[in-house]
XYZ file of C-alpha atoms in Angstrom:
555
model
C 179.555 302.760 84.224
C 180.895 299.579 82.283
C 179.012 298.687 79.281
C 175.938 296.414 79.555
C 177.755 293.669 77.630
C 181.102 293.847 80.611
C 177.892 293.889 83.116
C 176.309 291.093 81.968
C 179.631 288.868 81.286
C 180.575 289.801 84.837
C 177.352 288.312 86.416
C 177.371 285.225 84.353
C 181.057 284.589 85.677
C 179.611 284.956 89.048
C 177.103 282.116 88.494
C 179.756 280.045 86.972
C 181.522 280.581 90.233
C 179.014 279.376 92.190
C 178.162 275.665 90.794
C 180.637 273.498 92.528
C 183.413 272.466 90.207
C 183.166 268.531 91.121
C 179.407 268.604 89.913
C 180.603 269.292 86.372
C 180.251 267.050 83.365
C 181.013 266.689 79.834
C 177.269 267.281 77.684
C 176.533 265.029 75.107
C 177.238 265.893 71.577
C 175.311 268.894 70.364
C 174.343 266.818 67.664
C 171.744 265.222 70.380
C 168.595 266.759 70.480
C 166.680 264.676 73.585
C 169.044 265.010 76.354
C 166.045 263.956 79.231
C 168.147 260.401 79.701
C 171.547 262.384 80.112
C 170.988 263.240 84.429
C 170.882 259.212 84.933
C 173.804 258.176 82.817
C 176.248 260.983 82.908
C 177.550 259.163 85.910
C 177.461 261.855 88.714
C 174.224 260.790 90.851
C 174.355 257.987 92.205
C 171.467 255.055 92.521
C 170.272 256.191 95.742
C 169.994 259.740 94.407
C 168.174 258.668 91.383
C 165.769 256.975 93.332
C 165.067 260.236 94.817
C 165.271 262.382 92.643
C 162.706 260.117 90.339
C 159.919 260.354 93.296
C 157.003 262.220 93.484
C 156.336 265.063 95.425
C 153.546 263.568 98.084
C 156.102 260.392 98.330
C 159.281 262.572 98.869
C 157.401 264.393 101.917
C 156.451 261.018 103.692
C 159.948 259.758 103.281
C 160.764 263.302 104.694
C 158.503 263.282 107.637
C 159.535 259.704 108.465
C 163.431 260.458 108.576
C 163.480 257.736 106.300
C 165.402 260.079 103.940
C 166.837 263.308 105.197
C 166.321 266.467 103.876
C 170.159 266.844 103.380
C 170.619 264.360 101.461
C 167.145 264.821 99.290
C 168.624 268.725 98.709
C 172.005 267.141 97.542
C 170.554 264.883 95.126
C 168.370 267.431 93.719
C 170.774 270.047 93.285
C 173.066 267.742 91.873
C 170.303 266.866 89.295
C 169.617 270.339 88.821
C 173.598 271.472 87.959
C 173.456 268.736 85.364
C 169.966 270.019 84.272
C 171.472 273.343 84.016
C 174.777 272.603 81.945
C 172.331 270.575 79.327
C 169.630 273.387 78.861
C 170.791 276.484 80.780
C 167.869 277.004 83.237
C 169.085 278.582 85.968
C 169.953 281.925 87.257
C 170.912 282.184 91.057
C 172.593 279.185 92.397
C 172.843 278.880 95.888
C 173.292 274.854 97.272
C 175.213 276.101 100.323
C 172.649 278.355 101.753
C 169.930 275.439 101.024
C 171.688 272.631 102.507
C 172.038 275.015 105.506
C 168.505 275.101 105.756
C 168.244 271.228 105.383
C 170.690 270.305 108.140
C 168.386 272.499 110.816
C 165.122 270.526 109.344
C 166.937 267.786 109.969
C 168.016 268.769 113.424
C 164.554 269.810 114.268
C 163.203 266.624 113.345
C 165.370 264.445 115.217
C 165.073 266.518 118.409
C 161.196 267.456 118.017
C 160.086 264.088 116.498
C 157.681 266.613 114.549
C 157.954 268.487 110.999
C 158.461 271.808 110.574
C 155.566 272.042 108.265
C 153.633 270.657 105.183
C 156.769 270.796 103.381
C 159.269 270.244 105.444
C 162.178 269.540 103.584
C 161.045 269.796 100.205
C 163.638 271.498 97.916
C 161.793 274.272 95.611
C 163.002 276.058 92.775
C 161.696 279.470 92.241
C 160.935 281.436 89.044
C 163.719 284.915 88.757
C 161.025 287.791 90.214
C 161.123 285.541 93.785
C 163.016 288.006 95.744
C 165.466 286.003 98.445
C 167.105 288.136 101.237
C 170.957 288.746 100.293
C 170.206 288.046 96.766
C 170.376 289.865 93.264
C 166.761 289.507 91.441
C 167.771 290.632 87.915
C 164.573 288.908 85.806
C 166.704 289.123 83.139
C 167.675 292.800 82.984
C 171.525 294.257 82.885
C 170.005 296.893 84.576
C 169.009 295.183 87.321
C 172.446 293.455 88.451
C 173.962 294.058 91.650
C 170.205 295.033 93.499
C 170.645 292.668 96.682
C 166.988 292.130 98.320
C 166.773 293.409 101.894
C 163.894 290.801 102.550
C 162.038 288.054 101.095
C 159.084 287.688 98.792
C 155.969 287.010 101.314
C 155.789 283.785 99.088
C 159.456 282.752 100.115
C 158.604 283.104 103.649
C 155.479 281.393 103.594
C 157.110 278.183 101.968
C 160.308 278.822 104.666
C 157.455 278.749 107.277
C 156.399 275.200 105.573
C 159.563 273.798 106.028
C 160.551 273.961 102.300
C 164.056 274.631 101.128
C 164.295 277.087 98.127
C 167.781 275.869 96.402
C 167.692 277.656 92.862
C 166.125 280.140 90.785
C 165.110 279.901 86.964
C 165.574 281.497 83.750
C 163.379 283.606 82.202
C 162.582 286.152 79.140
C 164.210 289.674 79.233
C 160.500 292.136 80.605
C 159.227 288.450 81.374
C 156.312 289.500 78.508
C 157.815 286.655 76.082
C 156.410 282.678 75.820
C 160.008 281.861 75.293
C 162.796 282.088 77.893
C 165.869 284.231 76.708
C 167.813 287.390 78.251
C 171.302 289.273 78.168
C 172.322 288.270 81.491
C 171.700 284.460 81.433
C 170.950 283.877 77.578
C 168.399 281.100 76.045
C 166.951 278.155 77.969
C 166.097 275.207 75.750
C 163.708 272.616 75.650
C 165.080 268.999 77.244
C 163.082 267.054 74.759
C 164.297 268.675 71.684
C 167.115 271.357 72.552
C 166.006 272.659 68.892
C 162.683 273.734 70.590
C 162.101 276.168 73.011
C 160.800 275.190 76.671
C 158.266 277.910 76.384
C 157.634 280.984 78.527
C 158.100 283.253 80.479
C 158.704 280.122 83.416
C 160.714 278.334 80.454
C 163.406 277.515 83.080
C 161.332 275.877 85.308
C 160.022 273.754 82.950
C 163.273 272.401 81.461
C 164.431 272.199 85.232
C 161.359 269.667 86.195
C 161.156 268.012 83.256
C 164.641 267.132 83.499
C 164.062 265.849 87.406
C 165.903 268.802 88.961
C 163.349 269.821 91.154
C 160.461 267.859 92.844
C 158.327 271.279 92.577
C 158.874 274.804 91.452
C 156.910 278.052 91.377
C 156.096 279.945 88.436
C 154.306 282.631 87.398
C 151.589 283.404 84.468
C 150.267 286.936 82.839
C 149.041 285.650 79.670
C 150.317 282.352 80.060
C 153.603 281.472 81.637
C 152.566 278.548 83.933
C 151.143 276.505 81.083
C 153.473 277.615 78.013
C 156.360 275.873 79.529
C 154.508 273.686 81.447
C 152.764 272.078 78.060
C 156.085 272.543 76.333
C 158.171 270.325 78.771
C 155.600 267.974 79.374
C 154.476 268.322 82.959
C 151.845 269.571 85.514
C 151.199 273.209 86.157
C 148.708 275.062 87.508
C 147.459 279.490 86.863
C 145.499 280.104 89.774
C 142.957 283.005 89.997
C 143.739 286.678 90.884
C 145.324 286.991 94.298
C 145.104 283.399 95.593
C 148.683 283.015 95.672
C 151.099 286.062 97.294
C 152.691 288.108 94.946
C 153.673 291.049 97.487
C 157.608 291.552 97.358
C 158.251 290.094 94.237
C 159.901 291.691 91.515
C 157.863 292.041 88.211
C 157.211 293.627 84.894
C 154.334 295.967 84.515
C 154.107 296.852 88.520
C 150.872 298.977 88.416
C 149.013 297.144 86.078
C 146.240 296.024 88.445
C 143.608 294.963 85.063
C 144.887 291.863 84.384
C 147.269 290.453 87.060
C 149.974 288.133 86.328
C 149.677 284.946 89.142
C 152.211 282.643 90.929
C 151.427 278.767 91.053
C 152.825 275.706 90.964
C 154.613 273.436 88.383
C 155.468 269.873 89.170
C 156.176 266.133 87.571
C 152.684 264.896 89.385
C 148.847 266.286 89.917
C 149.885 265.596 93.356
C 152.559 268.034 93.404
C 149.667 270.890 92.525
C 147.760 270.249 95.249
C 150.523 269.719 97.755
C 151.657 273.635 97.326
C 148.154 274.645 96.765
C 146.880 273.513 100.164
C 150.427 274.409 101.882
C 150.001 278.129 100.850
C 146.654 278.636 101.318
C 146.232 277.136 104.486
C 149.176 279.772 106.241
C 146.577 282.410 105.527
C 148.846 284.623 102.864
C 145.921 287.586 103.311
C 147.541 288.497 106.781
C 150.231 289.329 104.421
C 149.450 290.595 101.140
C 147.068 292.901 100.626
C 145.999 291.382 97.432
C 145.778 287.584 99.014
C 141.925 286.127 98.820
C 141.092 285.431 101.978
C 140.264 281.714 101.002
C 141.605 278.857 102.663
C 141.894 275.188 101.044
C 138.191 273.759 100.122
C 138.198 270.141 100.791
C 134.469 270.279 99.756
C 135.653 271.969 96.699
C 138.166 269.589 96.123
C 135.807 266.591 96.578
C 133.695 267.868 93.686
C 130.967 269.290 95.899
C 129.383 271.233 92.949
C 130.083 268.758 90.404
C 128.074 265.994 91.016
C 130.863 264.733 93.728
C 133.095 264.260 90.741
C 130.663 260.981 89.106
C 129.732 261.134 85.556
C 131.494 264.427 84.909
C 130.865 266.530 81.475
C 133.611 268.004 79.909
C 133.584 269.933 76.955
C 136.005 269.985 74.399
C 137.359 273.346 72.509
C 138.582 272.645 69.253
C 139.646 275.364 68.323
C 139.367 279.111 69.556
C 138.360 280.644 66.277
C 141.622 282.505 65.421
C 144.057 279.617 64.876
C 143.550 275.726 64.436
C 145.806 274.007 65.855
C 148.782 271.401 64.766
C 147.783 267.744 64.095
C 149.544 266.833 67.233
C 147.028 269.176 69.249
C 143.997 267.395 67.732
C 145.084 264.122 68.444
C 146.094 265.001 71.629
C 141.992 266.032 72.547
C 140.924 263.155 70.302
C 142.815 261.093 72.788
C 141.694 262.722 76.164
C 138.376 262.271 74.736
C 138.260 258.833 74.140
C 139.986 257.974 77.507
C 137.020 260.389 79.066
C 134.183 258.264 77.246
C 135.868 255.403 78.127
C 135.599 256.400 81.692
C 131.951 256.980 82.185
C 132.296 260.738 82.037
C 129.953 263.307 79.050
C 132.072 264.664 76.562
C 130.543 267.906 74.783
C 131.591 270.875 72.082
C 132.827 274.118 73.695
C 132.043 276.803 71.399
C 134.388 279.652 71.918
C 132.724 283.205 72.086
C 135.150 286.180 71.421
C 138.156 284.771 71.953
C 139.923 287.162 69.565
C 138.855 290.118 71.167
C 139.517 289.073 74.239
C 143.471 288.552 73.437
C 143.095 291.577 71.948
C 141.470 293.938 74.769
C 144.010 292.005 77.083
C 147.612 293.062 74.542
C 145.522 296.548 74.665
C 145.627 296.733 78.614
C 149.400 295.362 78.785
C 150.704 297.447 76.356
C 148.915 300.526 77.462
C 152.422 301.319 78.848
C 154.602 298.360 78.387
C 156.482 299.898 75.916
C 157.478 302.856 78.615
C 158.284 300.378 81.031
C 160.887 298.248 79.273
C 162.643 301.442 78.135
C 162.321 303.233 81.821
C 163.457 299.646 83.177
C 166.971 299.588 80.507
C 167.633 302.856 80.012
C 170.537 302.863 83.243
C 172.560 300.614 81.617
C 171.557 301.494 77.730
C 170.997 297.657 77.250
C 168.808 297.474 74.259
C 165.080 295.675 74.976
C 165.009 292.614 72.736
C 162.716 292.700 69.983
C 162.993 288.780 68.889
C 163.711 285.407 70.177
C 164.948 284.156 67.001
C 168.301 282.854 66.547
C 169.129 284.607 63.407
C 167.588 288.286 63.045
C 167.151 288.346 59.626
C 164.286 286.082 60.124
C 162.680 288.005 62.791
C 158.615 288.587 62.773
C 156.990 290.427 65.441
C 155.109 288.352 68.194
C 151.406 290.089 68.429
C 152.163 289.849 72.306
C 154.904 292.774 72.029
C 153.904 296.227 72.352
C 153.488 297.640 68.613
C 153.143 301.543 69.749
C 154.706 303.781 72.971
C 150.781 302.922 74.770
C 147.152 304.469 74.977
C 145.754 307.269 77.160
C 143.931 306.130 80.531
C 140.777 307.219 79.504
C 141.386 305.214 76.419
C 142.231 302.409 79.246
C 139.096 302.584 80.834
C 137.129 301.932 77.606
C 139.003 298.752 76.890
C 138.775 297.477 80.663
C 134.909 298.362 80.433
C 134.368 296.151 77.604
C 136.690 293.060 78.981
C 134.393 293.550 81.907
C 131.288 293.080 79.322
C 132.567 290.588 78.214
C 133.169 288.600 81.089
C 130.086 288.964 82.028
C 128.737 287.383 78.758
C 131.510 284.504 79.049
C 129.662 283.486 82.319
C 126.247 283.700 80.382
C 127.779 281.793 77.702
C 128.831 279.099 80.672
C 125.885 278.529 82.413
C 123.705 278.019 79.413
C 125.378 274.823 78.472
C 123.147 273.241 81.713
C 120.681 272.519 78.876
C 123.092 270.234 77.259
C 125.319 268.505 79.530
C 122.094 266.172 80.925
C 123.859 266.715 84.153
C 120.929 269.074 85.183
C 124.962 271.232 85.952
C 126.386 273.414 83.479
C 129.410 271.860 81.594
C 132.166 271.247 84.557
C 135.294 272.002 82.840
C 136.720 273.286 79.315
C 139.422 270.974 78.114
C 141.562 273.006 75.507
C 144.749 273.583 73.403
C 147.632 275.402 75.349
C 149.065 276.292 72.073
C 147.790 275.594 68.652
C 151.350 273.832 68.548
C 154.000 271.784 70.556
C 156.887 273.422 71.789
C 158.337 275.188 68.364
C 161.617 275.732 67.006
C 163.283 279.052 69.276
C 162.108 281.930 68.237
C 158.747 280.856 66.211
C 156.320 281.088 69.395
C 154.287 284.066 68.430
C 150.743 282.916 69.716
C 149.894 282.836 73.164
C 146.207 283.455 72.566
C 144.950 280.233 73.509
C 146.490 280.801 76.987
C 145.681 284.819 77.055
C 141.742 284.373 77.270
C 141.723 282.469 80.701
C 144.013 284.984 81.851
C 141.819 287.852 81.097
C 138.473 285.831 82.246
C 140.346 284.922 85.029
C 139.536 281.433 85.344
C 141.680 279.182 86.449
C 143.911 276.448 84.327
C 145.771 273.555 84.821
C 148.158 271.811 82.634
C 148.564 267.978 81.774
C 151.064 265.880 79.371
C 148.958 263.645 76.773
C 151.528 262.472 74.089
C 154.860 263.407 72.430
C 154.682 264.792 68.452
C 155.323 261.366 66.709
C 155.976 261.857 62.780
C 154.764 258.488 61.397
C 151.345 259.586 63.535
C 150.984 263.670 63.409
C 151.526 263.831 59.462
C 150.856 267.529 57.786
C 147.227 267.987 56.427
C 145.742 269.141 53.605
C 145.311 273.000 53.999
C 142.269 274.228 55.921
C 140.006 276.699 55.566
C 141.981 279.886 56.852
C 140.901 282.256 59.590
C 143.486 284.727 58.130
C 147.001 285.080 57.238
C 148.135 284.622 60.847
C 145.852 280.954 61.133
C 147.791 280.518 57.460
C 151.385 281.331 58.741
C 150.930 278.521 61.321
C 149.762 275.925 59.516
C 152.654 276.730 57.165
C 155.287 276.120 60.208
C 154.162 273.069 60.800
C 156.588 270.259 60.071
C 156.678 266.712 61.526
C 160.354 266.441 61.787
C 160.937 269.648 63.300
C 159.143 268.879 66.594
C 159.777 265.310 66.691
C 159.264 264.381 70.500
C 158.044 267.265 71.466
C 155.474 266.971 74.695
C 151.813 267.439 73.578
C 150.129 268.653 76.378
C 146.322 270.089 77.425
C 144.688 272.674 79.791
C 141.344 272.395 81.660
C 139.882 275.310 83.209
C 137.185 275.749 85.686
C 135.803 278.966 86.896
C 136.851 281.519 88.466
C 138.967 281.087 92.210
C 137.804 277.280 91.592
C 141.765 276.113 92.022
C 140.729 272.532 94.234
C 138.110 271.482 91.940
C 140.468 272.437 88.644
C 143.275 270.292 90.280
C 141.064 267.245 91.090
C 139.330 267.369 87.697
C 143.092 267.320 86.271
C 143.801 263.925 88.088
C 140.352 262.725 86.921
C 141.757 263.348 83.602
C 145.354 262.131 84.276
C 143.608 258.865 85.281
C 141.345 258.217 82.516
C 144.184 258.915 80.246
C 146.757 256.211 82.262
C 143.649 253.671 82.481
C 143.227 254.544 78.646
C 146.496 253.799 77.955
């Protein structure tokens, strides 16, 4: 067999092959760090398609359904924006405009002949995270190993938004074992951050996020384990959504872990609007995905839900605001950012309260304890065809790696050892919800609090390689409620100014304060979650434009 390195340089020539040559331009200087203005002045759209590509998802799908744009020519500009997306930040993995424009010339067809769409989506182009399997298609995720494995069918999630009329166009980069928040492999090599190409975009779904931010795709589909929806999402500065266990298909995808069943990593949506969240929400949910995964909730969209049925029909709201989770406080940009969505709240006519955060450091730490029970095994089972080593750093330069606390530290745990640690996340849970419905006494709602507003990260998207805490994003994961993600401010030097030094949790809390500098993640997106409980996806996505529209009215 050739080496991994001839493997890898083999596949990568393929992709080249398959961007077409007249979509090619020269990138700005590497000297420029925000490159999100480069797609409308490098010269290759033109207006028309930068009127498209610049629209939101609910008003793309009118101008679909009307004919007053057709879906060949909204796939065109959008893979258009996406190759120059793609030379600026490297995002992508499989590229295949021929096979989508196919699709978009027999919506179009259908349309004209039918006078009637295809589906809620009908001709909406969609980018998909790399685990997406695509009939005819190599699904690496980022492994050597992996290379030359065509899928024989689709992901039931690929046929479910075929069935909807969308029209999948490219897939995104993503971390070798997917069990990174930054985006970086062998085969494809490092995604960066459109804002700051300094930064990283986040992970594991970092190349969806640089691809939306950037405007090369209306709506794409990520996934999240411990936070891989809103990592990127709040690094790139747009809208994403982790749904609960199983409300989204996951059968036929590729993945890391497969087996795990404690803690299950979720697909969901990540988009430039609030809109765009509910748009795939409803779309997916509504074609009944439990006739075809086994693990699908048999739940279909809740327009009660989404009206705010159980929160006081969505009128004089109480939110409450988390700080900080007890293990690490967060960059100045983070506190100004809740500071901000506070206000705007207040402002509003909605309650704003405290959240006090119980066991939030155990609960990262019972959920790395149930990944890494035998994630170790995995990686090495998963490389050891091709001998490709399993990365152990995202850092540019080696000699400053440190080891994330995400990354398995030991070859795993014994299952009875399992058990014990999945018994007490269950405990705990159950005290979380305690802890939840006792804050009716203080919310004057005569309702418990209605949603947490949080941190994503204690920081903005850092410099590549430094994003070693994912802890703020782990504990919804391992509750299991749901979270959505929304864009606040960008890091602004003059404003976000270093502090005095705090009182320290630890060394960890210590080392993060200490990599704080204003200059280094200058314009970085500072974004927020909310989370609701659990399986609670419409009322989490209308509280989110609640939020989104207190903060524009704010503004």
């Amino acid at each position: 067999m050739p080496h991994w390195t001839a493997l890898a340089a083999e596949k990568k020539q393929r992709q080249l092959k398959s961007i077409p040559q007249e979509w090619l331009v020269t990138p700005p200087s590497p000297s420029t760090l925000d490159v999100t203005g480069f797609p409308e002045s490098c010269g290759l759209l033109n207006a028309r398609e930068i009127e498209i590509t610049n629209t939101l998802v609910d008003v793309l799908l009118k101008k679909l359904a009307s004919a007053e744009w057709s879906a060949v020519e909204v796939t065109t500009a959008f893979s258009k924006r996406a190759i120059v997306a793609h030379q600026l930040v490297n995002c992508l993995t499989e590229i295949f405009i021929d096979r989508a424009l196919a699709r978009a010339a027999e919506l179009d067809d259908y349309l004209k002949n039918t006078g009637k769409v295809v589906g809620p989506l009908h001709g909406l182009p969609i980018s998909l995270k790399d685990q997406l399997c695509i009939k005819g298609l190599e699904t690496t995720m980022g492994y050597v190993s992996w290379i030359g494995q065509y899928a024989d069918k689709n992901a039931v999630l690929v046929d479910i938004l075929i069935e909807c009329g969308a029209v999948p166009f490219v897939r995104t980069n993503i971390p070798q074992t997917l069990m990174w928040t930054e985006s970086f492999n062998n085969v494809f090599g490092r995604t960066t951050n459109p804002y700051n190409v300094s930064l990283t975009p986040g992970g594991s779904s970092g190349g969806e996020g640089a691809l939306i931010a950037l405007k090369g795709s209306p709506l794409g589909v990520g996934s999240d384990i411990g936070g891989s929806i809103r990592i990127p999402s709040a690094f790139c500065g747009i809208y994403g959504l982790r749904p609960s266990y199983g409300r989204v298909p996951y059968c036929g995808a590729r993945n890391s872990l497969e087996g795990e069943d404690s803690i299950l990593s979720v697909f969901g949506p990540m988009t430039n609007s609030p809109c765009g969240l509910k748009v795939f929400m409803k779309a997916v949910v509504n074609s009944k995905p439990w006739l075809q995964d086994p693990l699908a909730v048999r739940k279909k969209w809740d327009e009660d839900e989404y009206e705010l049925a159980d929160h006081g029909s969505g009128k004089n709201l109480c939110f409450a605001v988390m700080w900080d989770d007890g293990v690490v406080i967060p960059h100045p940009p983070i506190r100004r950012s809740l500071e901000i969505t506070k206000a705007a709240l207040q402002k509003a006519g909605h309650k704003v309260v405290d959240w006090k955060p119980i066991k939030h450091r155990l609960l990262g730490e019972v959920a790395r304890d149930i990944w890494n029970a035998g994630s170790a095994e995995d990686y090495m089972i998963t490389t050891s065809s091709t001998g490709e080593p399993v990365i152990s750093t995202m850092e540019l330069d080696d000699a400053h790696a440190t080891a994330a606390s995400f990354r398995p530290q030991n070859s795993g745990i014994t299952a009875y050892q399992l058990w014990q640690v999945q018994k007490l996340r269950q405990n705990i849970r159950k005290e979380y919800i305690d802890h939840w419905n006792a804050t009716a006494s203080e919310t004057g709602t005569g309702r418990a609090v209605d949603a947490i507003i949080c941190p994503a990260a204690p920081f903005a998207a850092t410099p590549h390689g430094k994003n070693r805490d994912a802890n703020y994003t782990t504990v919804w994961n391992a509750l299991d409620y749901p979270a959505a993600i929304f864009p606040v401010t960008t890091v602004d030097p003059t404003l976000d100014g270093k502090k005095p030094p705090h009182s320290f949790y630890d060394d960890f809390d210590k080392d993060i304060y200490e990599m704080y500098d204003p200059e280094k993640f200058k314009n970085a997106p500072v974004s927020l979650q909310l989370v609701g409980r659990t399986l609670e996806e419409e009322a989490v996505i209308k509280m989110t434009e609640i939020v989104d529209a207190a903060l524009a009215a704010a503004k």
